[in-house]
Short mmCIF file of C-alpha atoms in Angstrom, two decimals:
data_model
loop_
_atom_site.label_atom_id
_atom_site.label_comp_id
_atom_site.label_asym_id
_atom_site.label_seq_id
_atom_site.Cartn_x
_atom_site.Cartn_y
_atom_site.Cartn_z
CA UNK A 78 64.62 29.06 95.50
CA UNK A 79 62.96 32.27 96.60
CA UNK A 80 60.53 32.36 93.67
CA UNK A 81 59.25 28.83 94.41
CA UNK A 82 58.82 29.74 98.08
CA UNK A 83 56.71 32.79 97.25
CA UNK A 84 54.59 30.70 94.89
CA UNK A 85 54.04 28.01 97.53
CA UNK A 86 53.06 30.66 100.08
CA UNK A 87 50.73 32.22 97.49
CA UNK A 88 52.46 35.58 97.78
CA UNK A 89 51.74 37.41 94.57
CA UNK A 90 54.14 40.01 93.26
CA UNK A 91 52.60 43.05 91.68
CA UNK A 92 54.04 45.57 89.26
CA UNK A 93 56.91 47.48 90.84
CA UNK A 94 57.37 45.16 93.84
CA UNK A 95 60.94 44.32 94.87
CA UNK A 96 62.07 40.99 96.38
CA UNK A 97 65.29 40.55 98.32
CA UNK A 98 67.03 38.25 97.58
CA UNK A 99 65.73 37.98 94.01
CA UNK A 100 63.45 35.14 92.90
CA UNK A 101 66.23 32.97 91.45
CA UNK A 102 68.29 32.92 94.68
CA UNK A 103 68.58 29.38 96.14
CA UNK A 104 67.53 28.80 99.76
CA UNK A 105 70.44 27.04 101.45
CA UNK A 106 69.79 27.41 105.21
CA UNK A 107 67.13 27.37 107.91
CA UNK A 108 65.46 30.57 109.11
CA UNK A 109 66.07 32.11 105.70
CA UNK A 110 64.74 35.65 105.43
CA UNK A 111 63.00 37.02 102.36
CA UNK A 112 61.94 40.66 102.15
CA UNK A 113 59.08 41.77 99.91
CA UNK A 114 58.83 45.53 99.37
CA UNK A 115 55.43 46.48 98.05
CA UNK A 116 55.22 49.12 95.35
CA UNK A 117 53.43 52.34 96.15
CA UNK A 118 51.57 54.56 93.70
CA UNK A 119 53.51 57.56 92.44
CA UNK A 120 52.54 60.33 90.05
CA UNK A 121 55.47 61.51 87.95
CA UNK A 122 55.20 64.98 86.46
CA UNK A 123 57.68 65.57 83.67
CA UNK A 124 56.91 69.01 82.23
CA UNK A 125 53.53 68.75 80.50
CA UNK A 126 53.65 64.95 80.65
CA UNK A 127 52.22 62.99 83.60
CA UNK A 128 52.85 59.29 84.27
CA UNK A 129 51.14 57.14 86.91
CA UNK A 130 53.31 54.26 88.11
CA UNK A 131 53.88 51.84 90.97
CA UNK A 132 57.35 51.61 92.48
CA UNK A 133 59.06 50.19 95.54
CA UNK A 134 62.23 52.17 94.83
CA UNK A 135 63.36 54.62 97.50
CA UNK A 136 65.17 57.34 95.54
CA UNK A 137 63.79 59.67 92.85
CA UNK A 138 66.22 58.48 90.16
CA UNK A 139 65.57 54.80 90.89
CA UNK A 140 61.82 55.48 90.70
CA UNK A 141 62.30 57.14 87.31
CA UNK A 142 64.42 54.21 86.13
CA UNK A 143 61.82 51.67 87.25
CA UNK A 144 59.14 53.69 85.44
CA UNK A 145 61.23 53.70 82.26
CA UNK A 146 61.83 57.47 82.27
CA UNK A 147 65.28 58.64 81.15
CA UNK A 148 66.77 61.44 83.22
CA UNK A 149 70.07 63.30 82.97
CA UNK A 150 72.51 64.14 85.79
CA UNK A 151 71.64 67.85 85.49
CA UNK A 152 67.88 67.23 85.87
CA UNK A 153 66.39 67.96 89.31
CA UNK A 154 64.05 65.33 90.78
CA UNK A 155 61.99 65.97 93.91
CA UNK A 156 59.41 63.90 95.78
CA UNK A 157 56.57 65.36 97.77
CA UNK A 158 53.20 64.39 99.21
CA UNK A 159 50.40 66.38 97.49
CA UNK A 160 48.58 68.87 99.71
CA UNK A 161 45.28 67.93 98.10
CA UNK A 162 44.68 64.60 96.38
CA UNK A 163 41.51 65.97 94.80
CA UNK A 164 43.33 68.97 93.33
CA UNK A 165 46.22 66.96 91.90
CA UNK A 166 44.08 63.94 90.90
CA UNK A 167 46.81 61.65 92.21
CA UNK A 168 47.15 58.98 94.86
CA UNK A 169 50.30 58.56 96.92
CA UNK A 170 53.49 60.51 96.52
CA UNK A 171 54.24 62.84 93.64
CA UNK A 172 57.58 63.20 91.87
CA UNK A 173 58.42 66.27 89.81
CA UNK A 174 61.17 66.30 87.19
CA UNK A 175 62.66 69.72 86.52
CA UNK A 176 64.50 69.29 83.24
CA UNK A 177 67.74 71.11 82.55
CA UNK A 178 67.90 73.00 79.24
CA UNK A 179 69.99 71.31 76.51
CA UNK A 180 72.63 73.60 75.01
CA UNK A 181 75.37 73.02 72.41
CA UNK A 182 78.65 74.78 73.24
CA UNK A 183 80.98 74.99 70.25
CA UNK A 184 84.33 75.32 72.01
CA UNK A 185 87.06 76.33 69.56
CA UNK A 186 85.52 74.27 66.77
CA UNK A 187 84.36 71.27 68.83
CA UNK A 188 80.62 71.04 69.66
CA UNK A 189 79.81 69.71 73.13
CA UNK A 190 76.25 68.97 74.26
CA UNK A 191 75.52 70.04 77.84
CA UNK A 192 72.50 70.76 80.04
CA UNK A 193 71.96 73.57 82.48
CA UNK A 194 69.44 75.36 84.69
CA UNK A 195 71.18 78.70 84.17
CA UNK A 196 69.32 81.44 82.32
CA UNK A 197 72.19 83.45 80.79
CA UNK A 198 75.21 82.52 78.69
CA UNK A 199 77.59 84.17 81.18
CA UNK A 200 76.20 82.06 84.05
CA UNK A 201 76.49 78.93 81.91
CA UNK A 202 80.16 79.65 81.16
CA UNK A 203 80.89 80.19 84.86
CA UNK A 204 79.00 77.03 85.83
CA UNK A 205 80.99 74.86 83.40
CA UNK A 206 84.25 76.62 84.36
CA UNK A 207 85.01 77.67 80.80
CA UNK A 208 87.81 80.26 80.83
CA UNK A 209 87.40 83.11 78.37
CA UNK A 210 90.84 84.50 77.44
CA UNK A 211 91.51 87.97 76.03
CA UNK A 212 90.74 87.94 72.31
CA UNK A 213 88.14 85.14 72.55
CA UNK A 214 84.73 85.77 70.98
CA UNK A 215 81.43 84.46 72.34
CA UNK A 216 78.31 84.27 70.17
CA UNK A 217 75.66 85.08 71.15
CA UNK A 218 76.86 87.57 73.77
CA UNK A 219 77.36 86.85 77.46
CA UNK A 220 74.06 88.56 78.30
CA UNK A 221 72.06 86.36 75.89
CA UNK A 222 69.31 84.24 77.43
CA UNK A 223 69.54 80.44 77.45
CA UNK A 224 66.96 78.73 75.25
CA UNK A 225 66.33 75.14 74.22
CA UNK A 226 69.17 73.80 71.99
CA UNK A 227 70.88 77.20 71.91
CA UNK A 228 74.25 77.13 70.13
CA UNK A 229 77.01 79.02 71.98
CA UNK A 230 80.15 79.49 69.87
CA UNK A 231 83.44 80.31 71.59
CA UNK A 232 86.31 81.03 69.19
CA UNK A 233 90.05 81.53 69.68
CA UNK A 234 92.77 81.87 67.07
CA UNK A 235 95.38 79.10 67.05
CA UNK A 236 93.43 76.84 69.43
CA UNK A 237 91.42 73.67 68.92
CA UNK A 238 89.45 71.60 71.42
CA UNK A 239 88.96 67.83 71.23
CA UNK A 240 86.91 65.64 73.55
CA UNK A 241 87.04 61.98 74.52
CA UNK A 242 84.72 59.82 76.63
CA UNK A 243 86.02 57.88 79.64
CA UNK A 244 84.02 55.35 81.69
CA UNK A 245 83.18 56.00 85.35
CA UNK A 246 82.68 52.99 87.61
CA UNK A 247 79.50 53.13 89.75
CA UNK A 248 79.98 53.87 93.43
CA UNK A 249 78.96 51.31 96.07
CA UNK A 250 77.47 51.56 99.54
CA UNK A 251 77.33 48.72 102.08
CA UNK A 252 74.34 48.79 104.46
CA UNK A 253 73.93 46.38 107.38
CA UNK A 254 70.41 44.87 107.31
CA UNK A 255 69.39 42.81 110.32
CA UNK A 256 66.31 41.53 108.47
CA UNK A 257 68.49 39.35 106.19
CA UNK A 258 69.82 35.94 107.14
CA UNK A 259 73.33 35.84 108.56
CA UNK A 260 75.94 35.78 105.81
CA UNK A 261 73.44 36.78 103.12
CA UNK A 262 74.15 39.73 100.84
CA UNK A 263 71.77 41.25 98.33
CA UNK A 264 71.96 44.08 95.84
CA UNK A 265 69.29 46.67 96.64
CA UNK A 266 69.94 48.76 93.55
CA UNK A 267 72.32 47.80 90.76
CA UNK A 268 74.73 50.56 89.85
CA UNK A 269 75.24 51.66 86.27
CA UNK A 270 78.58 52.69 84.84
CA UNK A 271 78.65 56.32 83.79
CA UNK A 272 80.67 58.34 81.34
CA UNK A 273 82.56 61.58 81.53
CA UNK A 274 83.81 63.80 78.76
CA UNK A 275 87.49 64.76 78.98
CA UNK A 276 88.37 67.91 77.08
CA UNK A 277 91.85 68.70 75.73
CA UNK A 278 92.95 72.10 74.45
CA UNK A 279 95.34 71.83 71.51
CA UNK A 280 97.67 74.70 70.63
CA UNK A 281 98.10 74.87 66.87
CA UNK A 282 101.06 76.50 65.09
CA UNK A 283 101.20 76.43 61.28
CA UNK A 284 98.47 73.82 61.22
CA UNK A 285 100.29 71.41 63.58
CA UNK A 286 99.70 70.54 67.21
CA UNK A 287 102.53 71.77 69.43
CA UNK A 288 101.04 71.11 72.87
CA UNK A 289 97.87 70.05 74.67
CA UNK A 290 96.38 70.39 78.11
CA UNK A 291 93.23 69.28 79.91
#
């Protein structure tokens, strides 16, 4: 298999290196191609926290995953080459994680945790496409500033909101790679199933549900 071949050729894999196909793949034909992607140093800045890692991944989120750093869909990740290695005290590329602010929106009695880069409650409501009907109350007010773990309460008489999680299958992308042997397929980056929150608005009359809508 590929792992035995690398060992026989005395090719040592270092932390963060990626092998395609993986080490357990059997070699079943002549002129078999094996790609070894060497990890490069990367400095990950996550707020006040800095992590030095080695990664052969090509996208910011895959680099974070390989480094064991959890990120959320709303977080912004950017990669850049430092202007001065002496000033930043880093070698190689630098990745910066701009965290979105966690907020709890209590929508008609149902708390929903979300994250945002907006700075005001009004902008948050517009971003999440929450419709404020006449007679609804919003606390704190629409002009209130967003802060960490802020609780935004939206109330409406005779209405209740429930939420349910649904799975989202990972997307796939097929890339032709002439460096692989003919007929060989490899997985460059394994997708991960996601989740989405489906929200239903229940209309309540005399304590009973009479209708619902997404």
